[in-house]
XYZ file of C-alpha atoms in Angstrom:
648
model
C 17.906 -4.944 20.773
C 19.879 -8.202 20.918
C 21.423 -9.471 17.687
C 22.042 -13.127 18.448
C 24.770 -14.881 16.452
C 25.520 -11.942 14.215
C 23.004 -11.039 11.535
C 21.398 -14.493 11.636
C 19.521 -14.085 14.922
C 16.307 -12.168 15.574
C 14.650 -11.337 18.829
C 10.912 -10.985 19.308
C 8.096 -12.032 21.608
C 6.330 -15.382 21.476
C 2.601 -15.690 22.009
C 3.280 -16.915 25.569
C 5.293 -13.800 26.360
C 8.671 -15.560 26.243
C 11.521 -13.990 24.351
C 12.241 -15.853 21.135
C 15.745 -15.975 19.707
C 15.552 -17.423 16.214
C 18.774 -18.991 14.915
C 19.692 -20.596 11.630
C 20.678 -23.986 13.091
C 19.865 -26.077 16.126
C 23.415 -26.162 17.513
C 23.523 -22.370 17.374
C 20.314 -22.196 19.396
C 21.672 -24.686 21.899
C 24.984 -22.811 22.258
C 23.035 -19.626 22.851
C 20.960 -21.315 25.526
C 24.082 -22.597 27.289
C 25.481 -19.061 27.202
C 22.267 -17.713 28.713
C 22.415 -20.239 31.562
C 26.076 -21.220 32.162
C 25.450 -22.381 35.762
C 22.537 -24.660 35.124
C 22.785 -28.437 35.212
C 21.718 -29.362 31.696
C 19.950 -32.586 30.843
C 20.118 -32.981 27.083
C 17.472 -34.854 25.149
C 18.663 -35.922 21.701
C 15.142 -35.677 20.309
C 15.694 -31.921 20.117
C 12.115 -31.486 21.272
C 12.589 -29.908 24.681
C 15.151 -28.859 27.281
C 14.555 -28.375 31.018
C 17.266 -27.167 33.382
C 17.373 -25.827 36.929
C 20.054 -23.465 38.220
C 21.379 -23.346 41.767
C 18.915 -20.637 42.757
C 15.989 -22.923 42.024
C 14.696 -21.023 38.956
C 13.322 -23.118 36.159
C 14.323 -22.361 32.578
C 12.567 -23.999 29.666
C 13.850 -24.243 26.139
C 11.962 -25.549 23.149
C 13.928 -26.243 19.967
C 11.260 -26.496 17.318
C 12.451 -25.225 13.959
C 15.537 -23.787 15.653
C 13.778 -21.501 18.134
C 15.276 -21.039 21.582
C 12.618 -19.796 23.993
C 13.771 -18.309 27.281
C 11.421 -16.942 29.914
C 11.477 -13.140 30.351
C 12.697 -13.475 33.953
C 15.825 -15.305 32.806
C 16.531 -12.880 29.984
C 16.176 -9.815 32.226
C 18.914 -11.172 34.497
C 21.369 -11.254 31.578
C 23.041 -8.609 29.468
C 24.943 -8.534 26.212
C 28.674 -8.925 26.814
C 30.218 -9.368 23.380
C 31.071 -12.591 21.518
C 33.675 -15.352 21.715
C 34.938 -18.097 19.441
C 34.086 -21.695 20.293
C 34.493 -24.641 17.911
C 35.069 -22.160 15.120
C 31.674 -20.525 15.753
C 30.816 -17.054 17.039
C 28.518 -17.278 20.068
C 27.246 -14.486 22.333
C 28.467 -13.931 25.856
C 26.301 -12.508 28.626
C 27.012 -11.300 32.142
C 24.746 -10.899 35.138
C 23.128 -7.548 35.748
C 20.600 -6.026 38.085
C 16.950 -6.678 37.262
C 15.299 -3.797 35.483
C 11.893 -2.892 34.266
C 10.947 -4.753 31.101
C 10.690 -2.603 27.992
C 9.531 -3.114 24.458
C 12.195 -4.385 22.109
C 11.188 -2.502 18.969
C 13.263 -0.323 16.705
C 10.331 2.010 16.328
C 9.033 3.242 19.677
C 5.613 4.686 20.301
C 5.535 8.429 20.612
C 2.915 8.268 23.329
C 1.744 5.932 26.065
C -0.701 3.886 24.026
C -1.295 0.235 24.771
C 0.845 -2.161 22.711
C -1.013 -3.949 19.964
C -1.422 -7.657 19.519
C 1.480 -9.488 17.893
C 1.826 -9.945 14.170
C 1.386 -13.598 13.260
C 4.397 -14.632 11.196
C 4.548 -17.185 8.417
C 5.640 -20.708 9.381
C 7.645 -20.981 6.167
C 11.411 -20.550 6.252
C 11.409 -18.831 2.861
C 8.720 -16.789 1.077
C 6.778 -18.495 -1.692
C 6.322 -15.333 -3.736
C 7.570 -11.780 -4.001
C 8.029 -9.914 -0.714
C 6.577 -6.386 -0.688
C 6.437 -3.795 2.070
C 2.799 -3.115 2.940
C 2.070 0.146 4.742
C -1.110 1.503 6.351
C -1.197 5.222 7.217
C -3.986 6.658 9.353
C -4.556 9.998 11.086
C -2.627 8.979 14.210
C -0.371 6.080 13.235
C 1.433 4.174 10.504
C 1.725 0.372 10.443
C 3.872 -1.704 8.124
C 5.170 -5.224 7.535
C 6.892 -7.301 4.870
C 4.252 -9.453 3.174
C 4.662 -12.585 1.073
C 2.139 -11.846 -1.654
C 1.824 -15.533 -2.630
C -0.114 -16.269 0.553
C -0.589 -12.865 2.301
C 1.576 -13.951 5.239
C 3.939 -11.713 7.173
C 7.581 -12.439 6.437
C 8.887 -10.380 9.362
C 7.235 -8.838 12.439
C 5.283 -5.675 11.746
C 5.987 -2.284 13.268
C 3.858 0.677 14.337
C 4.873 4.309 14.710
C 2.580 7.091 15.904
C 2.141 10.553 14.399
C 2.370 13.657 16.576
C -0.066 15.355 14.212
C -1.534 14.781 10.790
C 0.865 16.742 8.576
C 3.150 16.119 5.619
C 6.193 16.354 7.892
C 4.830 13.774 10.369
C 3.905 11.355 7.598
C 7.361 11.736 6.052
C 9.057 11.023 9.389
C 6.918 7.919 9.939
C 7.611 6.592 6.437
C 11.337 7.184 6.875
C 11.359 5.327 10.211
C 9.641 2.336 8.646
C 11.858 2.110 5.549
C 14.994 2.540 7.666
C 13.808 -0.148 10.071
C 13.551 -2.705 7.256
C 16.429 -1.221 5.189
C 13.924 -1.428 2.354
C 14.608 -0.480 -1.280
C 12.054 -2.690 -3.011
C 8.393 -2.260 -4.011
C 5.994 -0.650 -1.534
C 2.218 -0.628 -1.274
C 0.742 2.250 0.745
C -2.844 2.365 2.008
C -4.052 5.771 3.224
C -7.279 7.210 4.592
C -9.078 9.995 2.769
C -7.993 12.406 5.523
C -4.338 11.578 4.850
C -4.951 11.940 1.124
C -6.343 15.441 1.635
C -3.303 16.465 3.713
C -0.917 15.130 1.055
C -2.702 16.989 -1.722
C -5.342 14.591 -3.124
C -4.080 14.024 -6.689
C -0.461 14.608 -5.634
C -0.630 12.149 -2.708
C 0.936 9.309 -4.679
C 3.830 11.467 -5.865
C 4.376 12.815 -2.368
C 4.614 9.340 -0.851
C 6.907 8.127 -3.619
C 9.178 11.124 -3.022
C 9.392 10.134 0.653
C 10.922 6.801 -0.422
C 13.595 7.712 -3.015
C 15.175 4.240 -2.815
C 11.891 2.760 -4.091
C 11.238 5.360 -6.796
C 9.015 3.954 -9.514
C 8.026 1.009 -7.301
C 5.444 2.650 -5.021
C 1.695 2.058 -5.412
C -0.703 4.233 -3.398
C -4.346 3.402 -2.712
C -7.091 4.322 -0.273
C -8.025 1.936 2.542
C -11.074 0.639 0.702
C -8.971 -0.460 -2.280
C -6.395 -2.145 -0.051
C -9.092 -4.023 1.858
C -10.693 -5.056 -1.426
C -7.426 -6.507 -2.734
C -7.055 -8.625 0.421
C -10.642 -9.854 0.266
C -10.625 -10.545 -3.477
C -7.394 -12.508 -3.595
C -7.340 -14.207 -0.172
C -10.885 -13.815 1.126
C -14.417 -14.764 0.066
C -14.229 -12.697 -3.123
C -11.890 -15.160 -4.832
C -14.649 -17.781 -4.923
C -16.986 -15.561 -6.960
C -16.220 -15.174 -10.698
C -18.968 -12.617 -11.285
C -19.624 -9.084 -10.063
C -18.311 -8.492 -6.525
C -18.873 -5.342 -4.467
C -16.477 -4.820 -1.543
C -17.768 -2.363 1.082
C -15.738 -1.019 4.008
C -17.517 0.514 7.003
C -15.572 2.774 9.349
C -15.523 6.541 9.761
C -16.852 6.636 6.213
C -18.185 4.064 3.791
C -16.087 3.046 0.795
C -16.808 0.758 -2.138
C -14.793 -1.047 -4.809
C -16.326 -3.102 -7.628
C -14.721 -6.162 -9.208
C -15.828 -7.955 -12.340
C -14.312 -11.298 -13.343
C -11.676 -10.815 -10.671
C -10.514 -7.440 -12.026
C -11.106 -4.039 -10.453
C -13.561 -1.891 -12.393
C -12.278 1.591 -13.139
C -14.251 4.703 -12.245
C -16.719 2.635 -10.229
C -16.570 4.685 -7.030
C -20.040 5.092 -5.501
C -19.077 8.113 -3.409
C -22.050 10.029 -4.784
C -24.230 7.556 -2.856
C -22.201 7.341 0.361
C -20.619 10.782 0.847
C -23.195 11.804 3.495
C -22.573 8.717 5.661
C -19.747 10.332 7.643
C -21.888 13.377 8.455
C -24.851 11.280 9.623
C -22.528 9.103 11.691
C -21.254 12.218 13.479
C -24.789 13.306 14.339
C -25.579 9.844 15.646
C -22.508 9.862 17.900
C -23.646 13.143 19.438
C -27.174 11.839 19.963
C -26.232 8.551 21.632
C -22.997 9.693 23.284
C -20.500 7.118 21.999
C -17.093 7.572 20.377
C -15.368 5.868 17.463
C -16.833 4.438 14.278
C -19.375 2.185 16.028
C -20.847 1.782 19.536
C -19.622 -0.947 21.862
C -21.807 -3.826 22.968
C -22.944 -3.767 26.613
C -21.845 -6.615 28.860
C -25.365 -7.989 29.407
C -26.422 -8.078 25.746
C -26.458 -11.859 25.225
C -30.275 -12.229 25.455
C -30.986 -9.638 22.791
C -28.240 -10.991 20.492
C -29.747 -14.467 20.773
C -33.165 -13.003 19.989
C -31.817 -11.223 16.886
C -30.107 -14.404 15.675
C -33.229 -16.474 16.369
C -35.642 -14.004 14.736
C -33.673 -11.793 12.309
C -35.447 -8.575 11.278
C -37.020 -8.390 7.855
C -36.970 -4.593 7.790
C -36.339 -1.547 9.982
C -38.893 0.954 11.170
C -38.353 4.692 10.700
C -36.906 5.121 14.200
C -34.268 2.468 13.558
C -35.785 -0.294 15.668
C -35.882 -3.805 14.276
C -39.332 -4.832 15.333
C -38.068 -6.375 18.563
C -40.041 -4.163 20.934
C -42.039 -7.212 22.050
C -38.844 -8.738 23.404
C -38.636 -7.837 27.144
C -34.851 -8.099 27.122
C -34.645 -5.302 24.558
C -36.375 -2.836 26.893
C -34.034 -3.733 29.742
C -30.779 -3.212 27.853
C -30.402 0.460 26.945
C -26.879 -0.116 25.640
C -28.228 -2.060 22.658
C -30.203 0.868 21.286
C -27.127 2.730 19.896
C -26.004 -0.497 18.194
C -29.398 -0.955 16.563
C -29.469 2.696 15.458
C -25.965 2.390 13.962
C -26.944 -0.818 12.161
C -29.978 0.954 10.695
C -27.729 3.742 9.360
C -25.354 1.260 7.723
C -28.305 -0.711 6.390
C -29.747 2.294 4.546
C -26.483 2.986 2.712
C -25.859 -0.689 1.981
C -29.232 -0.853 0.283
C -28.326 2.162 -1.883
C -25.090 0.672 -3.206
C -26.579 -2.816 -3.575
C -29.442 -1.449 -5.687
C -27.000 0.508 -7.870
C -24.605 -2.388 -8.590
C -26.721 -5.551 -8.156
C -23.662 -7.646 -7.268
C -23.403 -11.417 -7.248
C -21.553 -11.110 -3.952
C -21.277 -8.239 -1.448
C -18.248 -8.508 0.850
C -18.583 -6.322 3.953
C -15.437 -5.386 5.885
C -15.818 -3.540 9.191
C -12.907 -1.485 10.531
C -12.025 0.166 13.830
C -14.464 -0.452 16.684
C -16.961 -1.965 14.246
C -14.560 -4.896 13.700
C -15.125 -5.924 17.343
C -18.847 -6.555 16.760
C -19.588 -10.285 16.275
C -20.341 -11.524 12.785
C -23.356 -13.528 13.955
C -24.926 -10.227 15.049
C -23.985 -8.117 12.017
C -25.196 -10.497 9.310
C -28.866 -10.546 10.443
C -28.795 -6.791 11.142
C -27.592 -5.996 7.595
C -29.663 -8.607 5.759
C -32.664 -6.224 5.320
C -30.488 -4.037 3.074
C -29.762 -6.958 0.768
C -33.329 -8.195 0.564
C -34.569 -4.618 0.176
C -32.353 -4.271 -2.912
C -34.006 -7.326 -4.463
C -31.087 -9.688 -3.797
C -30.881 -13.013 -2.009
C -29.693 -12.930 1.627
C -26.682 -15.153 0.871
C -25.234 -12.404 -1.342
C -23.903 -10.753 1.840
C -20.717 -12.193 3.361
C -18.357 -10.785 5.975
C -14.693 -10.244 5.153
C -12.045 -12.724 6.310
C -9.320 -10.211 7.187
C -10.565 -7.775 9.842
C -7.067 -7.606 11.401
C -4.074 -6.337 9.376
C -6.155 -6.567 6.194
C -5.003 -3.149 5.000
C -1.285 -3.906 5.345
C -1.707 -7.175 3.465
C -4.019 -5.635 0.885
C -1.632 -2.744 0.218
C 1.192 -5.193 -0.518
C -0.978 -7.379 -2.755
C -2.365 -4.312 -4.541
C 1.144 -2.972 -5.175
C 2.164 -6.287 -6.725
C -0.817 -6.196 -9.067
C -0.670 -2.499 -9.984
C 3.106 -2.348 -10.501
C 3.082 -5.577 -12.496
C 0.261 -4.270 -14.681
C 2.158 -1.042 -15.392
C 5.301 -2.934 -16.329
C 3.395 -5.375 -18.554
C 1.660 -2.511 -20.381
C 4.949 -0.731 -21.092
C 6.660 -3.952 -22.269
C 3.767 -4.711 -24.607
C 3.743 -1.127 -25.920
C 7.481 -1.260 -26.646
C 7.152 -4.611 -28.467
C 4.228 -3.280 -30.503
C 6.092 -0.095 -31.462
C 9.268 -1.985 -32.400
C 7.376 -4.380 -34.676
C 5.669 -1.533 -36.542
C 8.428 1.114 -36.642
C 11.619 -0.860 -35.953
C 12.323 1.144 -32.777
C 10.839 0.492 -29.312
C 10.946 4.181 -28.330
C 7.449 5.669 -27.784
C 6.066 7.516 -30.780
C 2.839 8.240 -32.638
C 1.583 5.401 -34.871
C -0.951 5.713 -37.682
C -4.387 4.311 -36.956
C -4.219 1.827 -39.853
C -0.980 0.400 -38.435
C -2.570 -0.064 -35.017
C -5.583 -1.774 -36.604
C -3.174 -4.084 -38.441
C -1.616 -4.965 -35.079
C -5.106 -5.557 -33.650
C -5.870 -8.076 -36.408
C -2.587 -9.867 -35.739
C -3.482 -10.161 -32.067
C -6.993 -11.414 -32.867
C -6.033 -15.066 -33.293
C -9.577 -16.462 -33.469
C -10.697 -13.749 -35.938
C -13.871 -12.840 -34.051
C -13.241 -9.074 -34.189
C -12.447 -8.645 -30.468
C -9.446 -9.376 -28.236
C -9.803 -11.884 -25.423
C -7.293 -13.134 -22.898
C -6.295 -16.117 -25.041
C -5.739 -13.760 -28.012
C -3.274 -11.699 -25.986
C -1.447 -14.777 -24.696
C -0.987 -16.219 -28.196
C -0.740 -12.996 -30.203
C 1.954 -11.385 -28.046
C 4.466 -13.915 -29.388
C 4.039 -12.451 -32.883
C 5.416 -9.150 -31.549
C 8.481 -10.781 -29.992
C 7.312 -10.852 -26.371
C 5.269 -13.011 -24.024
C 2.709 -12.393 -21.305
C 1.837 -14.397 -18.233
C -1.775 -15.265 -17.544
C -1.998 -12.539 -14.883
C -0.351 -9.953 -17.167
C -2.735 -10.758 -20.019
C -5.715 -10.422 -17.679
C -4.425 -7.091 -16.368
C -3.734 -5.811 -19.877
C -7.251 -6.717 -20.971
C -8.534 -4.810 -17.977
C -6.559 -1.766 -19.156
C -8.167 -2.064 -22.576
C -11.752 -2.309 -21.352
C -11.742 -0.681 -17.917
C -12.505 -4.031 -16.281
C -16.158 -4.309 -17.299
C -15.820 -6.586 -20.365
C -14.240 -9.945 -21.181
C -13.022 -8.760 -24.595
C -11.741 -5.524 -26.141
C -12.958 -3.828 -29.315
C -10.696 -2.053 -31.859
C -11.751 1.366 -30.504
C -10.786 0.366 -26.964
C -7.413 -0.877 -28.215
C -6.735 2.432 -29.994
C -7.735 4.430 -26.905
C -5.418 2.342 -24.718
C -2.440 3.008 -26.970
C -3.053 6.758 -26.888
C -3.285 6.722 -23.078
C -0.085 4.781 -22.550
C 1.699 6.855 -25.202
C 0.885 10.078 -23.346
C 2.463 8.625 -20.212
C 5.538 7.370 -22.072
C 6.018 10.671 -23.914
C 5.782 12.832 -20.805
C 8.711 15.192 -21.282
C 8.547 17.076 -17.978
C 9.831 15.194 -14.931
C 8.619 16.162 -11.448
C 11.326 16.443 -8.770
C 10.528 16.552 -5.069
C 13.837 17.003 -3.248
C 17.541 17.791 -3.635
C 18.553 14.163 -4.180
C 16.194 13.733 -7.126
C 17.315 17.011 -8.674
C 21.001 16.081 -8.415
C 20.261 12.617 -9.820
C 18.687 14.027 -12.986
C 21.440 16.620 -13.437
C 24.045 13.853 -13.246
C 22.096 11.614 -15.634
C 22.084 14.465 -18.181
C 25.893 14.174 -18.395
C 25.504 10.930 -20.371
C 22.359 11.842 -22.319
C 22.935 11.608 -26.084
C 21.410 13.992 -28.606
C 19.034 12.861 -31.349
C 22.011 12.913 -33.724
C 23.766 10.318 -31.553
C 26.365 12.760 -30.230
C 27.138 13.081 -26.521
C 28.215 16.551 -25.455
C 31.347 16.735 -23.330
C 29.488 18.523 -20.529
C 26.185 16.691 -21.056
C 22.717 17.764 -22.147
C 21.007 21.023 -21.261
C 18.794 20.788 -18.151
C 15.864 23.182 -17.659
C 14.237 23.445 -14.222
C 10.922 25.244 -13.684
C 10.364 26.423 -10.089
C 6.848 27.317 -8.992
C 4.145 26.986 -6.353
C 0.630 25.557 -6.457
C -0.827 28.892 -5.274
C 0.965 30.743 -8.107
C -1.622 31.240 -10.857
C 0.908 32.063 -13.622
C 2.792 28.873 -12.701
C -0.301 26.691 -13.028
C -1.434 28.421 -16.206
C 1.996 27.990 -17.827
C 2.179 24.216 -17.170
C 0.733 23.150 -20.548
C 2.904 25.646 -22.414
C 6.008 24.360 -20.648
C 5.113 20.785 -21.629
C 4.659 21.814 -25.284
C 8.076 23.467 -25.290
C 9.562 20.327 -23.725
C 8.185 18.165 -26.553
C 9.723 20.512 -29.115
C 13.273 20.486 -27.716
C 13.843 16.732 -27.470
C 17.572 16.867 -26.639
C 17.030 18.820 -23.410
C 15.966 17.482 -20.034
C 13.001 19.383 -18.574
C 12.292 19.301 -14.834
C 9.656 20.895 -12.606
C 9.509 21.467 -8.846
C 6.589 22.888 -6.846
C 7.947 24.496 -3.689
C 4.870 23.878 -1.524
C 4.252 20.274 -2.566
C 6.479 18.620 0.063
C 9.097 19.537 2.706
C 11.843 18.282 0.397
C 10.642 20.505 -2.444
C 10.392 23.490 -0.095
C 13.991 22.945 1.024
C 15.151 22.720 -2.604
C 13.435 25.970 -3.649
C 13.995 28.019 -0.511
C 17.396 26.919 0.824
C 19.281 25.370 -2.096
C 18.117 27.301 -5.160
C 17.000 30.412 -3.240
C 14.143 31.095 -5.659
C 13.204 34.799 -5.692
C 10.113 34.857 -7.902
C 7.901 32.385 -9.736
C 7.671 30.967 -12.257
C 11.464 30.813 -12.431
C 13.448 28.849 -15.019
C 17.018 27.730 -14.424
C 19.310 26.326 -17.108
C 22.091 23.887 -16.184
C 24.763 22.046 -18.147
C 27.420 19.867 -16.570
C 26.140 20.760 -13.071
C 26.788 24.453 -13.778
C 24.100 27.128 -13.651
C 24.157 28.950 -17.004
C 21.139 31.226 -16.919
C 18.110 32.251 -14.811
C 14.846 33.497 -16.344
C 11.672 34.652 -14.586
C 8.156 35.091 -15.915
C 5.593 32.995 -17.820
C 6.764 34.029 -21.298
C 6.966 31.321 -23.983
C 8.953 33.412 -26.484
C 11.480 34.416 -23.848
C 11.845 30.787 -22.750
C 12.467 29.538 -26.301
C 14.958 32.326 -27.010
C 16.897 31.335 -23.904
C 16.867 27.691 -24.979
C 18.082 28.429 -28.511
C 20.920 30.594 -27.231
C 22.174 27.780 -24.980
C 21.831 24.839 -27.394
C 25.024 23.508 -28.955
C 25.659 22.296 -32.485
C 23.853 19.038 -33.172
C 21.247 19.570 -30.444
C 17.557 20.021 -31.166
C-alpha cells in the first residue's frame, strides 16, 4: 500500500480503474504527479482542471486535479515503485524509481481468503468532512464480513469499505474477521453490527451481543448488535421511503428467510417480530430450490425473458392460481420461456407470506427489501408480482414500495441503528440519574417509593392531561436539572410505551423506571477475556467502600468461573446475584468458559480452573482464596472472613 505524502495521502481505485492518490492540497498532488513522471514534458494549465503530458516513450499520462485528486493510469503506476521521501521547498514529497512491470494486485489491507471475484467499489461521500457522527457499520454473514465508516447524518461512506472472508462459520472465524476490520480502521469508537440468524445461533443467540462486544474491547459499551432485518429497516426508515410515512410502516426483507420490523410514528415497535408467521418460509424455499434446480435465495432471469416481463407489466396479475401461475397461460411467450417458471413460482411463495404479514399488521406502508440474488431482479417486475398479496390483505396497491438501498444497506443501517440505540441508552440513563438526584439528592441508582415517582410524573406532565407526550418530556426535563434533544425525547417516549403509543401513562412510567433500575443495579459484571478481567481487578484498587474509605490494597474482587453446560453453575446464577447485592463494597465478576475463545483461554490457561462452579477471591491483584461448589452459606462465610473493617 502506498502512503502518499505521509499520513495525508490515501490510495484507492477510481470508477475508471485509475489509481487515485488523494492529497490535502493541490500543490501536493502536483508535486506527486511530477515525481511519478519526472521525464515527461509537462504543460501546466493554471485552471487546475486538467494535465496532459507525454514521456519520451510515447505513453500518455493524464492527471485530473479536481478537489485535489491526482489520477494516474494503472500502467504508469505499475512502472513505478516507492523509493522513500525527500525534502523540496520545505515539503516532504515521495520519490519513486523504475521497476519491472508486474502483475496488478489488489491494494487492500484485508485480503480475500479465497479466489472470489472482487466486489463493486464503495461509493464515497463527496464531502471533505462528515456532517454527523461517524460510526463503523459492520455486516457479518455466513461466509464474509463487510464494514465501512458511515456518516450517519446522510448515510454516506466516509472511507472505502473492506471485505474479509470467513474460512468457516465459527466463533473463532468471526472474531478474526472483526479484529481485522477494527485494526484496519484503528477504530475505538461506536460500532453497529448486523448479523444473520445463522451467525446469531453460532454466537449463542442471547449472548451474541456480548460476544461481539467482547471481540472489540476498545469499543466496550459502544457496540449495538442487530439482525439484518433490523439494520435494513433502519436504513429504509431514516434514508429510504419509510421516512415519508408518519404512520404504521412494515419493513420486510426477503432473502434466505423472511424478516419483518414494524415502525409506528417513526419509532421501532418492541416485540413486534412476526416470526410465528414466517418461520416456515426458509423450509419451503429449500424445497422449491430442489424442485426447480436453482441455487441462492431467488432464481435468475433467463436472457430471453423480455416479452414475458413486458406482458406482466402490461397486464399485472390480480391473483395467483394454486400451482403458482399468474394467469398468463394465454400468453404464447410464457410457454416458450421455461426459465420464467421458477421466477413465477418463487414470486408466488413470497406473495403468500407477504399477504400473511400484511393482514396481521395492516400497515400504511409496506417497504420490501430484497437481498442476495433477489436484489438483482428488476423492480418493475417485482412490484406487479407482489401486488396480489397487498390487495388480498385488503390494502391499496400503492401501500407496497421497494426499498431504496439494495446495495450496502445493511452496513449503513447497522451504523444508523447503533447511533439510535446507543443514544437512546445514554439518554435513558441520564434522565434516570437526574430523576433520582432530584428525589433523593444522589444520582446513584436506588429504589424509589411509588408515590415519589408519581410526583415526578406530575411534574413532567406540563399540560396536566394525565399522560406524558414528547413536548412534556422536552419541557419537564428542565425541572430535573437536565435537558433532552428532540430525538432523545422521542426515543425515551418509545422506551416508556414500547413504541406503539404517542403518550405514556403513569403505569408505563413506573414500569420503565423499574426496568432501567434493574440494569443500573446489576451487581455481577460479565468478563470475556484476560484483558477485561485485569481491567476490573485494577479498577478495584481505587474503589471506595460505602463508608468512604479506600483500602490500601483495594476492594475485594470475587470471580465466579463456570460453563453454560454446567447445571449447578446455571442454577446458582440468581443466588450469586443476590449475594452480590448484599455485599455492596465488593466487586463481583462472572466468566463462562465456553462462551468465547477469550473466556476459554482465561479459564483454561490463565486461571487453570479445575471444577465448576469455582469462586476466586482477589485483593490488590493477589489471589486470596479459592472455593468450589454451589453453596451459598460457604460463599458468604468466605466473603465475611476476607472483608476488612469498614467494608460491607
